[in-house]
PDB file of C-alpha atoms in Angstrom:
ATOM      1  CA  UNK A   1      82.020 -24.367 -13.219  1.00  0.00           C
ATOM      2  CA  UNK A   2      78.482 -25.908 -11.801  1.00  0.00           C
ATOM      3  CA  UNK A   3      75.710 -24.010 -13.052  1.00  0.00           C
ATOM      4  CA  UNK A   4      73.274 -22.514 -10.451  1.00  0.00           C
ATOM      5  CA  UNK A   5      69.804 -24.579 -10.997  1.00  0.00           C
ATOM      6  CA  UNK A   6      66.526 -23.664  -9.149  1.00  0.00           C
ATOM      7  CA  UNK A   7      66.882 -24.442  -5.841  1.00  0.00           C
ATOM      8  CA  UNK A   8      64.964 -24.625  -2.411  1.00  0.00           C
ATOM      9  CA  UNK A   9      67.458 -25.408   0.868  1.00  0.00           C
ATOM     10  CA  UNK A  10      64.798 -26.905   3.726  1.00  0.00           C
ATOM     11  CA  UNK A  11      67.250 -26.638   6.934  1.00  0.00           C
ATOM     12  CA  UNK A  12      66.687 -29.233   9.693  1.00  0.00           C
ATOM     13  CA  UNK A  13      65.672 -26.596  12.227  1.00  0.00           C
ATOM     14  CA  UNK A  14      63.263 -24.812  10.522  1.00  0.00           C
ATOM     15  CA  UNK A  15      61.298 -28.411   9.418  1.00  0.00           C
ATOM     16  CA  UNK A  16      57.819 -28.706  10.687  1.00  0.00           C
ATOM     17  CA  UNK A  17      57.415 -30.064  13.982  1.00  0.00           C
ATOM     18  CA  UNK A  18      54.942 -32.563  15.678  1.00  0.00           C
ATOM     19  CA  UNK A  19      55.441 -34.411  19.266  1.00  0.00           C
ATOM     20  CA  UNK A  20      53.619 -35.976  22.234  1.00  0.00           C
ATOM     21  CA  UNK A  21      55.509 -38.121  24.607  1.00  0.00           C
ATOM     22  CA  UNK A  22      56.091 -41.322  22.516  1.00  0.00           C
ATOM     23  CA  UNK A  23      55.920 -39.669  18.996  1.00  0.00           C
ATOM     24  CA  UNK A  24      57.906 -37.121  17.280  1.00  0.00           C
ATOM     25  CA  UNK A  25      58.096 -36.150  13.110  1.00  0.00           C
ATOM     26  CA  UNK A  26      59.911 -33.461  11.633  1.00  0.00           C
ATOM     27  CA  UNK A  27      57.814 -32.535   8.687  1.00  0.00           C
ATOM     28  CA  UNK A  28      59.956 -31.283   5.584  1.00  0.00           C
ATOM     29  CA  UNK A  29      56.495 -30.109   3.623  1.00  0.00           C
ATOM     30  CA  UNK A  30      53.244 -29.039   4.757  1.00  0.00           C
ATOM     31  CA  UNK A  31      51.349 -32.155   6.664  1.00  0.00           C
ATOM     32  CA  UNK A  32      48.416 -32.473   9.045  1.00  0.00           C
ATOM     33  CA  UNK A  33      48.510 -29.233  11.398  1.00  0.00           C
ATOM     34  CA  UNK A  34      51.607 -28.340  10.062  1.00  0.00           C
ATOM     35  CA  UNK A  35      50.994 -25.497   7.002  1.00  0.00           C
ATOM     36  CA  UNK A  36      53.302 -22.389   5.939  1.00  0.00           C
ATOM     37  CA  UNK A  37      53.142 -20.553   2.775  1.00  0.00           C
ATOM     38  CA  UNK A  38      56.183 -22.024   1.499  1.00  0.00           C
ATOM     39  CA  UNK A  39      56.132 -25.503   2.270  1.00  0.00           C
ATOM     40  CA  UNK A  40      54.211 -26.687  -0.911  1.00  0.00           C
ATOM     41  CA  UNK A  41      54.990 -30.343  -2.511  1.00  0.00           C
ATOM     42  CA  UNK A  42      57.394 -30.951  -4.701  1.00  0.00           C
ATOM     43  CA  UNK A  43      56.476 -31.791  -8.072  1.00  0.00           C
ATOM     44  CA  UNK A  44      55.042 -35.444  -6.728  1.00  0.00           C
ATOM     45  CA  UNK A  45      56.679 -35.474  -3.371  1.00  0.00           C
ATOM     46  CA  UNK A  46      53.902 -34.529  -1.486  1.00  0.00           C
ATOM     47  CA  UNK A  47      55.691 -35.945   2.175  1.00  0.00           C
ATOM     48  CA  UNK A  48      59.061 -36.468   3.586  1.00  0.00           C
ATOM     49  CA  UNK A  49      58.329 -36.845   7.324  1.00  0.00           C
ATOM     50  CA  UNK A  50      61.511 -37.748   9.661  1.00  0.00           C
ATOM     51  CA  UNK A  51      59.892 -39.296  12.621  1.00  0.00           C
ATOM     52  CA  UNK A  52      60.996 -40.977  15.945  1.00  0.00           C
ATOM     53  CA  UNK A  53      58.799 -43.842  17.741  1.00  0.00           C
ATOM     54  CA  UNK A  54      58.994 -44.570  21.629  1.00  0.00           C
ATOM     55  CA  UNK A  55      59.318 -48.580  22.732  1.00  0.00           C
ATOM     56  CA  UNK A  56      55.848 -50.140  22.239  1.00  0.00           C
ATOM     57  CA  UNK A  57      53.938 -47.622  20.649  1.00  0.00           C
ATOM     58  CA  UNK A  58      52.193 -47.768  16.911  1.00  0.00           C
ATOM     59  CA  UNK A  59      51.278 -44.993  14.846  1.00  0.00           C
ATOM     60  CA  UNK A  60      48.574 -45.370  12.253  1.00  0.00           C
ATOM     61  CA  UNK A  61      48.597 -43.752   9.107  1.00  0.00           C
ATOM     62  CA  UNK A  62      45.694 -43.166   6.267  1.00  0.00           C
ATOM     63  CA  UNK A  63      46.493 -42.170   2.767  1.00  0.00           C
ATOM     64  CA  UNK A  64      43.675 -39.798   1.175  1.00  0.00           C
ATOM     65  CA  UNK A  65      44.914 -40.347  -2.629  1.00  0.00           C
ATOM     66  CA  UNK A  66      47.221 -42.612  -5.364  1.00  0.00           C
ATOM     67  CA  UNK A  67      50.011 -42.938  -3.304  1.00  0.00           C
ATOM     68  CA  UNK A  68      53.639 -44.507  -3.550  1.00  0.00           C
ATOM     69  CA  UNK A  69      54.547 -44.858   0.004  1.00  0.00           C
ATOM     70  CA  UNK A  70      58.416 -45.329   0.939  1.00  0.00           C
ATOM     71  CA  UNK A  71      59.183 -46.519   4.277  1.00  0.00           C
ATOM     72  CA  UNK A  72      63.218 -46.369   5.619  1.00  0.00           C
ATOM     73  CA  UNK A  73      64.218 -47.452   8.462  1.00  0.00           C
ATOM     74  CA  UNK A  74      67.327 -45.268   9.681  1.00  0.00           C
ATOM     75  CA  UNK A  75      67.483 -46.577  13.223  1.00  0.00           C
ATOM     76  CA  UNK A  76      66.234 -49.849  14.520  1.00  0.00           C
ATOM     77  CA  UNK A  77      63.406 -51.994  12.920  1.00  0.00           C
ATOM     78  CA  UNK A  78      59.724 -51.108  12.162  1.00  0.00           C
ATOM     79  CA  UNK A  79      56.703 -53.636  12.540  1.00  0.00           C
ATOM     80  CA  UNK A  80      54.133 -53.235  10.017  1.00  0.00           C
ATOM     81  CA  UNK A  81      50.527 -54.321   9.006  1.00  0.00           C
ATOM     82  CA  UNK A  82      48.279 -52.674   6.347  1.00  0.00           C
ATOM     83  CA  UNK A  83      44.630 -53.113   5.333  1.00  0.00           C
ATOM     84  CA  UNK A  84      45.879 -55.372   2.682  1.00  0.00           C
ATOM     85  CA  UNK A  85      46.416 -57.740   4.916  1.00  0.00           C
ATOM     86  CA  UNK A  86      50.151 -57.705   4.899  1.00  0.00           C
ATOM     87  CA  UNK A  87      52.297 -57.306   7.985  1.00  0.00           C
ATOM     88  CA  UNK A  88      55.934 -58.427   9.039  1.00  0.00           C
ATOM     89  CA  UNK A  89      59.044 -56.737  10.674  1.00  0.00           C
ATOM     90  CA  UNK A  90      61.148 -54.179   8.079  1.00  0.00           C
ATOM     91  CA  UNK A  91      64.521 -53.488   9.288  1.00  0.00           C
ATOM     92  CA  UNK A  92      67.609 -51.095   8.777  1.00  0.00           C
ATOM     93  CA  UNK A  93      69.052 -52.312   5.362  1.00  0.00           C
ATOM     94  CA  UNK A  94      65.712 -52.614   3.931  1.00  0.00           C
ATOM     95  CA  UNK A  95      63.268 -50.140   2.071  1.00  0.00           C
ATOM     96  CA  UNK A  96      59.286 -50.726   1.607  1.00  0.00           C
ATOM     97  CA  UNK A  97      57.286 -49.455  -1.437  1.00  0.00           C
ATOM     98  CA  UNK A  98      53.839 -49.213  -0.475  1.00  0.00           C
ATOM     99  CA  UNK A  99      51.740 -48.726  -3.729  1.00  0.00           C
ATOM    100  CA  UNK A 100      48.336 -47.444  -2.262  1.00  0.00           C
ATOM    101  CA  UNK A 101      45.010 -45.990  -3.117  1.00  0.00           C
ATOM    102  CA  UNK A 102      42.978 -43.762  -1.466  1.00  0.00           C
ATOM    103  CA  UNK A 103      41.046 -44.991   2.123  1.00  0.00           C
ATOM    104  CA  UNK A 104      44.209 -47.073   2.239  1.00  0.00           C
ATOM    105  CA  UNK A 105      45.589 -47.274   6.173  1.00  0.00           C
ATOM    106  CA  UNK A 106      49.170 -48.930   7.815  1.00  0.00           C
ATOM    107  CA  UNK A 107      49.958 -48.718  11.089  1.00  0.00           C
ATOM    108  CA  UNK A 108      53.757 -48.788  12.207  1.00  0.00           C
ATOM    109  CA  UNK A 109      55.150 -50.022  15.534  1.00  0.00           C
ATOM    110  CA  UNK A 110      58.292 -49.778  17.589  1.00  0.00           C
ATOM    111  CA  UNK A 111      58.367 -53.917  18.407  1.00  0.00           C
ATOM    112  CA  UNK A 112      61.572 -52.478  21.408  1.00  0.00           C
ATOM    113  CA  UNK A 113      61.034 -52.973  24.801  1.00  0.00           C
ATOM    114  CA  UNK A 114      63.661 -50.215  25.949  1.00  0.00           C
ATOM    115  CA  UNK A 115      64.889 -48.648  22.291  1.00  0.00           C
ATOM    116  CA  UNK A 116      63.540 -45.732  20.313  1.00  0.00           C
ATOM    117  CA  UNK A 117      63.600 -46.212  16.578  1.00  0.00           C
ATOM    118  CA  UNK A 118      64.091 -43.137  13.558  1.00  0.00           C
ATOM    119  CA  UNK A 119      62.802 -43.899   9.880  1.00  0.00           C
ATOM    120  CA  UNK A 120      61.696 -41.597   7.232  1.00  0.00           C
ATOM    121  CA  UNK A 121      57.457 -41.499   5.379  1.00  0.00           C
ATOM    122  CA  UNK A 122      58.528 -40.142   2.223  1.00  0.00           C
ATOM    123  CA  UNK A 123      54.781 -40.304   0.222  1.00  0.00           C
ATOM    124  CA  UNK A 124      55.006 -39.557  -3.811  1.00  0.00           C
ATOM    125  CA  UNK A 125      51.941 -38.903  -5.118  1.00  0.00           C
ATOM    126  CA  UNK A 126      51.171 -41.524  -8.051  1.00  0.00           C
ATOM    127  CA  UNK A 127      49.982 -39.454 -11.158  1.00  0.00           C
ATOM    128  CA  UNK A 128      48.904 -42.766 -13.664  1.00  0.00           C
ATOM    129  CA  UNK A 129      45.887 -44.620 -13.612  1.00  0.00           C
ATOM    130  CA  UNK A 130      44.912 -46.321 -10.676  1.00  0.00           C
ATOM    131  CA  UNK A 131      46.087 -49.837  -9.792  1.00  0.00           C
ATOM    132  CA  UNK A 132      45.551 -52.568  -7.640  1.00  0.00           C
ATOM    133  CA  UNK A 133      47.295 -51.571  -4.331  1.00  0.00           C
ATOM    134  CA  UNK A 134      51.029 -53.594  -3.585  1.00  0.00           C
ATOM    135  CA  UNK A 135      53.264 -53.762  -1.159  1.00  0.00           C
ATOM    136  CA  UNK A 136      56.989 -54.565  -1.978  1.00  0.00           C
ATOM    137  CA  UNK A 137      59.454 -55.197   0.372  1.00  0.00           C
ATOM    138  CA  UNK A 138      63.540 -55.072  -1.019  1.00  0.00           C
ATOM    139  CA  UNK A 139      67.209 -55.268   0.476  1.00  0.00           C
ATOM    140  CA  UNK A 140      70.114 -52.858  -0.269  1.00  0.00           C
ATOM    141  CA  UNK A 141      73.528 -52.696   0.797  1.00  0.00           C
ATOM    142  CA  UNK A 142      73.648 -50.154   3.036  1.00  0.00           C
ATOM    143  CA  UNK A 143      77.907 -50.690   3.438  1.00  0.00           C
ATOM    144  CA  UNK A 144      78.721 -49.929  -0.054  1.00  0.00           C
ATOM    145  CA  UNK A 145      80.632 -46.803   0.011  1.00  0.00           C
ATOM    146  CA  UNK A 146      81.545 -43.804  -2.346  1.00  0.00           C
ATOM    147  CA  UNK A 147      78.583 -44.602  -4.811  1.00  0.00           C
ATOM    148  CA  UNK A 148      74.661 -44.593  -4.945  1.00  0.00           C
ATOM    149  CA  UNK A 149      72.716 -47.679  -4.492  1.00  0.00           C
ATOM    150  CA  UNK A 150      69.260 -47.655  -6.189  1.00  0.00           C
ATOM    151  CA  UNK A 151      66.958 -47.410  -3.583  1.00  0.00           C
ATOM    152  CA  UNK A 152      63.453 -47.429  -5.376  1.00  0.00           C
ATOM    153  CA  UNK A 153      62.355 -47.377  -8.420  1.00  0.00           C
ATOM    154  CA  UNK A 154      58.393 -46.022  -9.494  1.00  0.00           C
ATOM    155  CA  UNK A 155      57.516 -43.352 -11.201  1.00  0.00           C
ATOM    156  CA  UNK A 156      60.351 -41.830  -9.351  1.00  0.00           C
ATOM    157  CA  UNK A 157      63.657 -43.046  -8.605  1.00  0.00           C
ATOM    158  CA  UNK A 158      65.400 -43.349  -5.193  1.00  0.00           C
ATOM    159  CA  UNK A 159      69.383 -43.808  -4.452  1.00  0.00           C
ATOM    160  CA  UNK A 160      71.033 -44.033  -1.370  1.00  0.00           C
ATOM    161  CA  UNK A 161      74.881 -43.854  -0.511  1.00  0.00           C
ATOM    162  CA  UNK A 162      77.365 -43.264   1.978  1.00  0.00           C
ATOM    163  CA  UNK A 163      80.846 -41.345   1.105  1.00  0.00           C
ATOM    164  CA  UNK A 164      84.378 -41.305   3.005  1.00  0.00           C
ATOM    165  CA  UNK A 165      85.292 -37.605   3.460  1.00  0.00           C
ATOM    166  CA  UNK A 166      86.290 -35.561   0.298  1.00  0.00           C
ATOM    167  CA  UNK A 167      84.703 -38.153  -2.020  1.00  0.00           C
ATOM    168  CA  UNK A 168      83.034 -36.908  -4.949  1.00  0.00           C
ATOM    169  CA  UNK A 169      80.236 -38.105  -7.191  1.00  0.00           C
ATOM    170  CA  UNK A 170      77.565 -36.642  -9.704  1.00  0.00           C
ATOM    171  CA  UNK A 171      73.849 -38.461 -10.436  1.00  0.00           C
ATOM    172  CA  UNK A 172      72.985 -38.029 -13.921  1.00  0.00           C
ATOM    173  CA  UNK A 173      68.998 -37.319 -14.199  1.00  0.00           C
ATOM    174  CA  UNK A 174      67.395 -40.303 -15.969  1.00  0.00           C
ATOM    175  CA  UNK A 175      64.625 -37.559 -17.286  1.00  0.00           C
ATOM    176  CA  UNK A 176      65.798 -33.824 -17.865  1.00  0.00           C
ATOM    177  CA  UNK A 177      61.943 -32.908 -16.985  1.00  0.00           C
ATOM    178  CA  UNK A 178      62.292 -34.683 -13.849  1.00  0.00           C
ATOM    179  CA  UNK A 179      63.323 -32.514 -10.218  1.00  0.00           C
ATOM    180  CA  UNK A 180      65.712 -33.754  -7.773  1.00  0.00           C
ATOM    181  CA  UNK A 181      65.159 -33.792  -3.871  1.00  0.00           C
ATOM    182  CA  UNK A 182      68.339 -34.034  -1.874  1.00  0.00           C
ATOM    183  CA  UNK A 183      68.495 -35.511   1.861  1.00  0.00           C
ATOM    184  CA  UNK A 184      71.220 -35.823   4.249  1.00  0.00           C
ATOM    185  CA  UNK A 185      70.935 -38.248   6.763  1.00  0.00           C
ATOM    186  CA  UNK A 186      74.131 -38.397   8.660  1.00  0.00           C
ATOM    187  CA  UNK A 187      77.514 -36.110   7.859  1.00  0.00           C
ATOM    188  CA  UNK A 188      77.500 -33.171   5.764  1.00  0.00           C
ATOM    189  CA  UNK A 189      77.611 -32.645   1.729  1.00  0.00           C
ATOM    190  CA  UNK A 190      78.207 -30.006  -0.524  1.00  0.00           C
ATOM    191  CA  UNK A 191      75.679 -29.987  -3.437  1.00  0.00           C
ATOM    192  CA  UNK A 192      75.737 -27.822  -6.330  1.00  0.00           C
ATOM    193  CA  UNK A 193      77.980 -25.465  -4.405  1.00  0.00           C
ATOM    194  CA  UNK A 194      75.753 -25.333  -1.435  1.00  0.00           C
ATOM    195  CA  UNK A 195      76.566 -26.579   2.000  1.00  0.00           C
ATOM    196  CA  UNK A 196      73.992 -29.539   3.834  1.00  0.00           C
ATOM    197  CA  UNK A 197      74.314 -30.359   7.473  1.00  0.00           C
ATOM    198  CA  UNK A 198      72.271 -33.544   8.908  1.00  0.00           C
ATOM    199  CA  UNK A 199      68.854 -33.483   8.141  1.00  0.00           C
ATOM    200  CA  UNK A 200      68.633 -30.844   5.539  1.00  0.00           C
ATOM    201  CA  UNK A 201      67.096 -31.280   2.365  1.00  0.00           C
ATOM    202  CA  UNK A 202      67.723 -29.345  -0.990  1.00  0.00           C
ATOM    203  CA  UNK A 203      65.222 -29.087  -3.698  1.00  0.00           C
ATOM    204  CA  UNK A 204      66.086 -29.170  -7.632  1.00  0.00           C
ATOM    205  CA  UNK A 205      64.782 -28.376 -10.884  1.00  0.00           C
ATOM    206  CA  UNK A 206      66.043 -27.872 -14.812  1.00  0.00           C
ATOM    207  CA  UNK A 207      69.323 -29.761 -14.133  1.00  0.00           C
ATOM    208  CA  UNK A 208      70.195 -32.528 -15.859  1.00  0.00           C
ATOM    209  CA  UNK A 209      72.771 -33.660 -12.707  1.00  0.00           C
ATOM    210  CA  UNK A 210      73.669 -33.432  -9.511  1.00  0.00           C
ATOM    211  CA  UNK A 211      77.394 -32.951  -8.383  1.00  0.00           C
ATOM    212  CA  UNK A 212      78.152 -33.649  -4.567  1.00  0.00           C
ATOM    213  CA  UNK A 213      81.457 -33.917  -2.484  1.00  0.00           C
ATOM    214  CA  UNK A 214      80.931 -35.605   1.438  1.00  0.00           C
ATOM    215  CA  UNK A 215      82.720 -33.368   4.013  1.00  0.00           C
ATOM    216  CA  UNK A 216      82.359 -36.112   6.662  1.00  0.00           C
ATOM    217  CA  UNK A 217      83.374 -39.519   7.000  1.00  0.00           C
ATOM    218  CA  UNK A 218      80.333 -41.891   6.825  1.00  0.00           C
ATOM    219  CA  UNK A 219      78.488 -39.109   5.398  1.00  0.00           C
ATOM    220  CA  UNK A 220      74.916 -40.525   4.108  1.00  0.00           C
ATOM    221  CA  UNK A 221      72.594 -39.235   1.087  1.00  0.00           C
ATOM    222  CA  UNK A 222      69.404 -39.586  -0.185  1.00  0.00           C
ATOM    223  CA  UNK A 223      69.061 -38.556  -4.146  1.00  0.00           C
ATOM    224  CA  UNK A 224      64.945 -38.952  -5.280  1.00  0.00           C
ATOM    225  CA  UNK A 225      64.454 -37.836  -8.800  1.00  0.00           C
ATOM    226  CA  UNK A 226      60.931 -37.020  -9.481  1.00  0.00           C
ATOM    227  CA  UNK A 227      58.234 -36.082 -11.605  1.00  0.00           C
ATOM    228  CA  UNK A 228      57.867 -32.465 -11.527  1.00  0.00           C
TER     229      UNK A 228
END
């Protein structure tokens, strides 16, 4: 039998909730305007914002503090350019790691004429010394099925994998210490004997893994083990 862990469901319809015409993010913790008692960070994951971009418009961002910023495209392709200096196009099959420090800024844009595009902000607050900021850009195969592709890999750990209905799989913890933060993105899951729809998220802590059956075809999760 699966032992009950600590654990903190965040249901897609009661996520924080941001929008003007050509912008809209679902905010998983407490961000900008957004603040309820019980929407605290994490351990390190400080934001996991789901957000939505109309044709042609940008969105600037500015990071206040050490920061590991993860950008995923879900639908469509992002264009990007920093205060680094960096810029270039980051598509659906790809994941950016944006090492930052504070005063750091990026602004994002939807380079569509017609289409609206869906990625995830996930920021993860970095708790070492401070470095040089980097960007890193990397590929994944987004069509290997029934098993987790590494996603990222900091001072937390990101996988990513899509399951055929009824498929089963566990992620061992690389750290015991460490908590986990489930996401669905597409299908449904059970984890840890509870039940995720789309766009939920389940919070973790003192396991040492993480058991998880799709219900759905195509079904697609997010594991990020973390610093706690």
């Amino acid at each position: 039998m699966i032992s009950q862990p600590e654990a903190t469901i965040f249901l897609a319809e009661q996520r924080g909730h941001s929008e003007v015409d050509w912008f809209r993010s679902f905010h998983i913790f407490n961000f900008g305007e957004y603040h309820v008692e019980h929407r605290q960070p994490f351990g390190t994951l400080q934001v996991f914002n789901d957000d939505t971009l109309a044709s042609q418009k940008s969105l600037s961002m500015n990071v206040d503090d050490n920061m590991d910023v993860i950008l995923l495209p879900l639908v469509g392709a992002i264009e990007y350019e920093n205060s680094l200096g960096e810029a270039g196009i980051l598509e659906a099959g790809q994941v950016q790691i944006l090492k930052s420090s504070p005063s750091l800024t990026y602004k994002l844009t939807n380079p569509y004429s017609d289409d609206l595009i869906n990625f995830l902000q996930i920021w993860i607050k970095n708790e070492g010394e401070s470095s040089s900021p980097q960007l890193n850009n990397f590929t994944f195969d987004f069509k290997k099925k029934n098993q987790l592709s590494p996603l990222f890999s900091t001072q937390a750990h990101g996988w990513l994998g899509r399951y055929d209905g009824r498929a089963e799989d566990t992620y061992p913890l690389l750290d015991e210490t460490h908590g986990v933060f489930v996401f669905v993105i597409e299908g449904a899951f059970e984890v840890q004997n509870r039940l995720l729809h789309p766009r939920d998220g389940l919070a973790l802590s003192q396991v040492s893994e993480v058991e998880f059956e799709a219900l759905s075809n195509n079904a697609i999760i997010l594991i990020i083990e973390l610093p706690m």
